[in-house]
PDB file of C-alpha atoms and ligand atoms in Angstrom:
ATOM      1  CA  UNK A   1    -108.697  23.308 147.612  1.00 52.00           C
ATOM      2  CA  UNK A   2    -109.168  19.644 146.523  1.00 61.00           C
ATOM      3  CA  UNK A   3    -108.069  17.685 143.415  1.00 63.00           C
ATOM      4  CA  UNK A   4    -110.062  14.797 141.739  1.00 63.00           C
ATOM      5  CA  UNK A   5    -108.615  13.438 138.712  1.00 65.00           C
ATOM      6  CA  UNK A   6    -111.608  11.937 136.631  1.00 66.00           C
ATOM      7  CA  UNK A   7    -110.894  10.406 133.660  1.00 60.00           C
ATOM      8  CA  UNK A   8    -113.474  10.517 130.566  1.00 57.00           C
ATOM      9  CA  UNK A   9    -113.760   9.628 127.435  1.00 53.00           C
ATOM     10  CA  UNK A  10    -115.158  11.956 124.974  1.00 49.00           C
ATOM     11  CA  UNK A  11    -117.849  14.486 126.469  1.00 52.00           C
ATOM     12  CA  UNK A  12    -119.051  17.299 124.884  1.00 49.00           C
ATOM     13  CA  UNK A  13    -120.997  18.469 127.820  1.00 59.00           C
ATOM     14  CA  UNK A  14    -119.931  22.017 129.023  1.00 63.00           C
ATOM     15  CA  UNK A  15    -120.908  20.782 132.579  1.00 67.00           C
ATOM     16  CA  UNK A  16    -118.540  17.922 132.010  1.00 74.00           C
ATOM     17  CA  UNK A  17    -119.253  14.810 133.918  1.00 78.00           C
ATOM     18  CA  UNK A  18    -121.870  13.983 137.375  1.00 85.00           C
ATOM     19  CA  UNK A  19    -118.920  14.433 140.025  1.00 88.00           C
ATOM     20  CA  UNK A  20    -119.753  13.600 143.619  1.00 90.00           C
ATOM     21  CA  UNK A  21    -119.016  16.111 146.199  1.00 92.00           C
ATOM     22  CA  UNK A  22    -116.383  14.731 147.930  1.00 91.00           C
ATOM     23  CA  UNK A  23    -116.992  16.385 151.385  1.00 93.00           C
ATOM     24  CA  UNK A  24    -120.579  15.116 152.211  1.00 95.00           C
ATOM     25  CA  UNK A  25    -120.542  12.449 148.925  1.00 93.00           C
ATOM     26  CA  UNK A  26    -123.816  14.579 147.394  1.00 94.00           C
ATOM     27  CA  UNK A  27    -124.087  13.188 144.121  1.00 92.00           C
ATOM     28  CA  UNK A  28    -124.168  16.071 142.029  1.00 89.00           C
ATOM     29  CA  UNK A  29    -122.042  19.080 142.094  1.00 91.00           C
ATOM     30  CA  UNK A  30    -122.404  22.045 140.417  1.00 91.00           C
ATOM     31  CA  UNK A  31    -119.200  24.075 137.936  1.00 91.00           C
ATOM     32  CA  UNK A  32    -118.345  27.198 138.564  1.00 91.00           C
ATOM     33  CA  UNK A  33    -115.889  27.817 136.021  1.00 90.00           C
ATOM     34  CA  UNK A  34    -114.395  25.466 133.390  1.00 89.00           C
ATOM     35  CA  UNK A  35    -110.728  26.105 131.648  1.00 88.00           C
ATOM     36  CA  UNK A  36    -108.259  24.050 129.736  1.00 82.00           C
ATOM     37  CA  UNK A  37    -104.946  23.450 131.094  1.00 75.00           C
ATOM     38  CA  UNK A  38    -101.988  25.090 129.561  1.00 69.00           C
ATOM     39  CA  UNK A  39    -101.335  21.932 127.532  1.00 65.00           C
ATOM     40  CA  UNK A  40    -105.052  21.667 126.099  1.00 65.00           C
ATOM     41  CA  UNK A  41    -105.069  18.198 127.460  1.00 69.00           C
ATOM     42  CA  UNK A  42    -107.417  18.714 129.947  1.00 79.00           C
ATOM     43  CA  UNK A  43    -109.994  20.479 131.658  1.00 84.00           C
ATOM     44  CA  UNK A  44    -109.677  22.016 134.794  1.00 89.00           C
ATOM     45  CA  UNK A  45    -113.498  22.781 136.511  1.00 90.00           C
ATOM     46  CA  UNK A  46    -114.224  24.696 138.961  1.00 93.00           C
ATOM     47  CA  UNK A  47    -117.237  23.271 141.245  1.00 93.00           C
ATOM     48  CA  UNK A  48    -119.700  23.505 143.745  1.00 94.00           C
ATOM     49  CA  UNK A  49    -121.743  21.883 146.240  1.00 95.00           C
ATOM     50  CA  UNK A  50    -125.451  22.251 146.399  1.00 95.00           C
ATOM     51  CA  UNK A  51    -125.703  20.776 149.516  1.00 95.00           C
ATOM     52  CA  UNK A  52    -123.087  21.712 151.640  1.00 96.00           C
ATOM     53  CA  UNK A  53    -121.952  24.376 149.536  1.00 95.00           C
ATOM     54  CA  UNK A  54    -117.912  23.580 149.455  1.00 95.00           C
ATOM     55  CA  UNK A  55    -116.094  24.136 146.771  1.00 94.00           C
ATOM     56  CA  UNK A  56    -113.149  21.692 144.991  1.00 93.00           C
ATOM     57  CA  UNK A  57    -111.703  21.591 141.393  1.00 91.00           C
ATOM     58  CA  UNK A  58    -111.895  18.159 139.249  1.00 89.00           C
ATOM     59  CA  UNK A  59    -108.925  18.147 136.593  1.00 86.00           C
ATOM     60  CA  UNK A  60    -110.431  15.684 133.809  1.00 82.00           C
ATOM     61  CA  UNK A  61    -108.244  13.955 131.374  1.00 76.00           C
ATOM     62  CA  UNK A  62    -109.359  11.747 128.800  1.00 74.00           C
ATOM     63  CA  UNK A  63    -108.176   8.523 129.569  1.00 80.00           C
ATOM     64  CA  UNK A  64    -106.706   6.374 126.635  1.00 87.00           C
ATOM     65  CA  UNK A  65    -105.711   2.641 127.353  1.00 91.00           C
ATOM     66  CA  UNK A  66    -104.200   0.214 125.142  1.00 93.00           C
ATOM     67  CA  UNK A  67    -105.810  -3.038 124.894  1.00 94.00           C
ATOM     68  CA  UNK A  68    -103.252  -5.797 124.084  1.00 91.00           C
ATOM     69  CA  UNK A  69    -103.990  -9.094 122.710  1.00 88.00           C
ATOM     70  CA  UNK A  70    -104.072 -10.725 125.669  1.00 93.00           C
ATOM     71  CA  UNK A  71    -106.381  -8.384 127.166  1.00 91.00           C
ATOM     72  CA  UNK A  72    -104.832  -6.699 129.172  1.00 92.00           C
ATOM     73  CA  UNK A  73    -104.902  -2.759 129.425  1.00 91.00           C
ATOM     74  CA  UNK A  74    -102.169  -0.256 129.992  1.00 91.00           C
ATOM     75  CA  UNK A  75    -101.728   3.528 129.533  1.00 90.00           C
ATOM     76  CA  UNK A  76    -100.907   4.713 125.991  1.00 91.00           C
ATOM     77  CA  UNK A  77     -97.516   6.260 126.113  1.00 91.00           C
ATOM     78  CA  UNK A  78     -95.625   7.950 123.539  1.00 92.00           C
ATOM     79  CA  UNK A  79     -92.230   6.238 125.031  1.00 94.00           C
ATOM     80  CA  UNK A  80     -93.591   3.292 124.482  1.00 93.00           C
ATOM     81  CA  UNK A  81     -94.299   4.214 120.889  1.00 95.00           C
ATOM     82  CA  UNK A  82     -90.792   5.433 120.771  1.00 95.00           C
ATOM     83  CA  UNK A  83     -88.790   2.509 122.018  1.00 94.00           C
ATOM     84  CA  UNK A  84     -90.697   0.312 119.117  1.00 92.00           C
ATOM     85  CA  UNK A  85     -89.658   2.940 116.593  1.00 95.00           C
ATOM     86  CA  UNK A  86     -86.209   3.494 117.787  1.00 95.00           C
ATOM     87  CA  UNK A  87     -85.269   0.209 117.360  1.00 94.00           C
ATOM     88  CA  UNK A  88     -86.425   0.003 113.465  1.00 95.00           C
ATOM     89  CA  UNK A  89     -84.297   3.555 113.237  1.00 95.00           C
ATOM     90  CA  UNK A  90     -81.173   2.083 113.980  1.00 94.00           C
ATOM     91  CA  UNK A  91     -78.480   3.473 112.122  1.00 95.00           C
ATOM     92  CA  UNK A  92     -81.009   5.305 110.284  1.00 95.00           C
ATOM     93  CA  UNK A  93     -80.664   9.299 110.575  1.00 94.00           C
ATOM     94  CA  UNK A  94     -83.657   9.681 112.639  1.00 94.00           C
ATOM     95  CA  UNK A  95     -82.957  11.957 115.654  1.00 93.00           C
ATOM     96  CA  UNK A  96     -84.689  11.882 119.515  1.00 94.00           C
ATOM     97  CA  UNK A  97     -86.754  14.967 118.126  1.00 95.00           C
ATOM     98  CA  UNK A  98     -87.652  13.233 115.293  1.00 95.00           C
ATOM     99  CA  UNK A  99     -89.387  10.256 117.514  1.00 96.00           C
ATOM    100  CA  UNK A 100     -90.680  12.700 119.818  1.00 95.00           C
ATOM    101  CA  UNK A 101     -93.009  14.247 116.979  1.00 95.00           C
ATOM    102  CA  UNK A 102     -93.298  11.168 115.739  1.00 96.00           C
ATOM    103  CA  UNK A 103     -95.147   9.660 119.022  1.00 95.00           C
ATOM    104  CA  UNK A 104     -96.920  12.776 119.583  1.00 93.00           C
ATOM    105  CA  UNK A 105     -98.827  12.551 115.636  1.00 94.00           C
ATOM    106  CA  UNK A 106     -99.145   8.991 116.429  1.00 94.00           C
ATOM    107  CA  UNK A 107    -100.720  10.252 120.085  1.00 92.00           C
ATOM    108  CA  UNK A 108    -102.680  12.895 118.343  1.00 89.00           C
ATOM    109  CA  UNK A 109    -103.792  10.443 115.547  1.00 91.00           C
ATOM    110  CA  UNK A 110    -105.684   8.102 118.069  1.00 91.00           C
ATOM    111  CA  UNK A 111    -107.088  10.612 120.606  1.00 86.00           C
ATOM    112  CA  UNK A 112    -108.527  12.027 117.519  1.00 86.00           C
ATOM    113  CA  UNK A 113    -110.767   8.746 117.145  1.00 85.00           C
ATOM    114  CA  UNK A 114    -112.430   9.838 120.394  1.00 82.00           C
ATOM    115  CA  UNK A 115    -112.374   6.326 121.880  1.00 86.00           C
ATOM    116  CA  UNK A 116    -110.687   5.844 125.508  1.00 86.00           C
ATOM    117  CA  UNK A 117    -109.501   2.477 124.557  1.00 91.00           C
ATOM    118  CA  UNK A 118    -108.150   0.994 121.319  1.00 93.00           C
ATOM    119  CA  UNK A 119    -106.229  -2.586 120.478  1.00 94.00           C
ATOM    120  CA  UNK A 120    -102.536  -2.649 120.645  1.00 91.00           C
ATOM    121  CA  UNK A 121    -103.075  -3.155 116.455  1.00 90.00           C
ATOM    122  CA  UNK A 122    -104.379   0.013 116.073  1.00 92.00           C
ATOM    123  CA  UNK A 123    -101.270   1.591 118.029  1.00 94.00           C
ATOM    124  CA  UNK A 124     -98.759  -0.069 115.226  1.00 92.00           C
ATOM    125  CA  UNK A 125    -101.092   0.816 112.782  1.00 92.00           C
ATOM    126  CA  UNK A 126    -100.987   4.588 113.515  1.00 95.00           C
ATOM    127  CA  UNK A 127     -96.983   4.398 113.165  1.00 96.00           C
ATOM    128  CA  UNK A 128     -97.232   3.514 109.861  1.00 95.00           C
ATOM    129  CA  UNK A 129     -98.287   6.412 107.900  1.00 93.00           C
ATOM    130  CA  UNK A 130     -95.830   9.197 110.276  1.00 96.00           C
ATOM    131  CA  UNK A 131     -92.921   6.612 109.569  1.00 96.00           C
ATOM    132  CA  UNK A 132     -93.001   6.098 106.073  1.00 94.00           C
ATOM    133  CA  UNK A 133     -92.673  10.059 105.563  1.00 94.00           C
ATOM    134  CA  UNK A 134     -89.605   9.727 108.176  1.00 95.00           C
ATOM    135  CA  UNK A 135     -87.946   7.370 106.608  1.00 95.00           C
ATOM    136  CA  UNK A 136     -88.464   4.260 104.707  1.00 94.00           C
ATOM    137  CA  UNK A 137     -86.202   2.020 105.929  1.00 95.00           C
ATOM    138  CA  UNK A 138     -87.336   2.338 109.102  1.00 96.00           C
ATOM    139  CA  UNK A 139     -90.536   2.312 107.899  1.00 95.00           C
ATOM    140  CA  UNK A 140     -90.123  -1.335 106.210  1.00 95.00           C
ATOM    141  CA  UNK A 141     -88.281  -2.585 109.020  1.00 95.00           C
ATOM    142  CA  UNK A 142     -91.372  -1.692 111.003  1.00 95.00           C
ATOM    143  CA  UNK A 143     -94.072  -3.190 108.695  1.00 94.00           C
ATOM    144  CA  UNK A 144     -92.308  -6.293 108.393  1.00 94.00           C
ATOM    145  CA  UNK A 145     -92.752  -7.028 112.204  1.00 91.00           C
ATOM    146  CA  UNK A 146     -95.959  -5.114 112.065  1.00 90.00           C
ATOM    147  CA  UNK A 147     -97.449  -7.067 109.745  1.00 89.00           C
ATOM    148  CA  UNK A 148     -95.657 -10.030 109.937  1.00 89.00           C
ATOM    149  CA  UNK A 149     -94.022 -10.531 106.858  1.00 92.00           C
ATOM    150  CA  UNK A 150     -92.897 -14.380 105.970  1.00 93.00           C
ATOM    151  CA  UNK A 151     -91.500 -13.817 102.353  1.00 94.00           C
ATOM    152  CA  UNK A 152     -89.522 -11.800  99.718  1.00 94.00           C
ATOM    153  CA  UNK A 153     -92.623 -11.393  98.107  1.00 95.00           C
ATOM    154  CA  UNK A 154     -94.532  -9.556 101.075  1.00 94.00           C
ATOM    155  CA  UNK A 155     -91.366  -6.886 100.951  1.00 94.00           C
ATOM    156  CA  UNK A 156     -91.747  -6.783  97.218  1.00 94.00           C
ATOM    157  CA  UNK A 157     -95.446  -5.745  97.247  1.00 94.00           C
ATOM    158  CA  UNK A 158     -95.002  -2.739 100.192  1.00 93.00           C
ATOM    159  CA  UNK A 159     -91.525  -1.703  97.990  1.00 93.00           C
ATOM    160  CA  UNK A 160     -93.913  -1.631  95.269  1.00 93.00           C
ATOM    161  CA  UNK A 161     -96.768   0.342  97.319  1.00 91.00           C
ATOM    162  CA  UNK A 162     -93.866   2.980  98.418  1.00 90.00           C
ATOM    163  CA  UNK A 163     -92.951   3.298  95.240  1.00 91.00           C
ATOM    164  CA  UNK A 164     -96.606   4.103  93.715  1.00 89.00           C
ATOM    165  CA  UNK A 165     -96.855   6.053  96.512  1.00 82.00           C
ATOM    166  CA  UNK A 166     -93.488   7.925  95.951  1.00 79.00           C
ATOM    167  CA  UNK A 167     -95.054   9.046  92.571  1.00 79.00           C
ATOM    168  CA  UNK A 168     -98.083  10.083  93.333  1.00 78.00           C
ATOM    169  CA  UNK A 169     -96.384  12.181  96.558  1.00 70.00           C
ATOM    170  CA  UNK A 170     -94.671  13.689  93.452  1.00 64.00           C
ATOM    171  CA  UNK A 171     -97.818  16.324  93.808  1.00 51.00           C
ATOM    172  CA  UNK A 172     -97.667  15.793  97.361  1.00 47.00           C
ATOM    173  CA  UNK A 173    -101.024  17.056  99.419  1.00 42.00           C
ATOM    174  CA  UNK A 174    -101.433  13.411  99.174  1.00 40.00           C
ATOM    175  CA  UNK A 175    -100.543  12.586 102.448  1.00 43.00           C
ATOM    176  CA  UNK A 176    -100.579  16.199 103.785  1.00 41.00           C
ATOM    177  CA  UNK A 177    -101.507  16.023 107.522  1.00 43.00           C
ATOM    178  CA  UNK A 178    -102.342  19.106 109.470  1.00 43.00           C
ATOM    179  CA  UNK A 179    -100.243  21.243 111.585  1.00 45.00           C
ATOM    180  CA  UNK A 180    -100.260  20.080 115.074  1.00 46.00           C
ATOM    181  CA  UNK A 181     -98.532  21.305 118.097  1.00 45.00           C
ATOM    182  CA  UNK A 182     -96.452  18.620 119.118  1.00 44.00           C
ATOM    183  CA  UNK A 183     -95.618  20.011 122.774  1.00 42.00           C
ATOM    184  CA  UNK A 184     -92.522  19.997 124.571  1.00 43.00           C
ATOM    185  CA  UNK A 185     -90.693  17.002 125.161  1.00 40.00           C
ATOM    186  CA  UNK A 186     -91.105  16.627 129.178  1.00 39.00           C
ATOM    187  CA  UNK A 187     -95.262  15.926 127.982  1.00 39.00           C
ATOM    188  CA  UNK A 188     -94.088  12.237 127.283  1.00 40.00           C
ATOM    189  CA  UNK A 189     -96.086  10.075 128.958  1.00 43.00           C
ATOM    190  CA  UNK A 190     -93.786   8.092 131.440  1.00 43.00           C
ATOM    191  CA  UNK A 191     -93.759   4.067 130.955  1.00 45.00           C
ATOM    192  CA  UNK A 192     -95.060   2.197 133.731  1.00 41.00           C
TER     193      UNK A 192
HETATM  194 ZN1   ZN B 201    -121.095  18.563 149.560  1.00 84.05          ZN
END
């Protein structure tokens, strides 16, 4: 049996993408049998050759880079998402678990836009929201690098948003997100 790891962005195809045979290189191959992995994340197929009729499995992950300012792409990962959190958690009562789910909404958040690549912006950006309900220090701590605060007055308008928004969460639903299954810790994606 053969691996090929072929990353995608979204595809809605049942056949999945045009893999190459890689055997005799025919350009086409045809799936036997298509299945999610345990973890949902991806899809294990099943294929064969018209050609020369061998048989190999593509695992296909969709592939989701991070395009910093400077241009340059690298991997999402959720410990990447973590470090930047932990450090606006310090002394805060935020737990490891706690930034684990935390990464994996903020994950779960952007794969959810269905692009393969998004600006580092959009990264911070999808902290926001999960952080505020963990805890607002943290939360302000963040936004101020985030957005670059410069004055008293930029804290005073987003302690004056949290507050609105602290009333109106009164009836909560507000900012209600749906149940997601956060996976087991060892799914982190490792830093490179
Ligand atoms: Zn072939």
């Amino acid at each position: 049996m053969l691996w090929v790891t072929v990353s995608t962005g979204v595809d809605d195809d049942e056949r999945g993408p045009t893999v190459r045979c890689p055997f005799c290189r025919h350009p086409d191959s045809r799936v036997v049998d298509s299945r999610e992995t345990s973890e949902g994340d991806a899809i294990r197929r099943r294929r064969s050759c018209p050609e020369c009729g061998r048989r190999f499995t593509t695992v296909e992950e969709m592939s989701l880079a991070v395009v910093k300012r400077s241009g340059v792409h690298e991997p999402f990962s959720r410990a990447k998402v973590i470090a930047g959190v932990r450090k606006a958690c310090q002394g805060r009562p935020v737990d490891e678990d706690a930034l684990a789910l935390l990464a994996a909404r903020v994950e779960d958040t952007i794969r959810a836009g269905g692009v393969p690549e998004i600006p580092a912006d959009e990264v911070g950006l999808a902290i926001l929201e999960p952080l505020r309900e963990l805890d607002v220090v943290a939360y302000l701590r963040f936004a101020s690098v985030y957005r670059a605060f410069e004055s008293l007055a930029d804290f005073e308008a987003e302690i004056t948003a949290l507050r609105s928004n602290e009333l109106r969460s009164g009836q909560r639903g507000v900012t209600q997100h749906t149940e997601h299954d956060s996976g087991p810790p060892e799914r982190l994606v490792p830093s490179r």
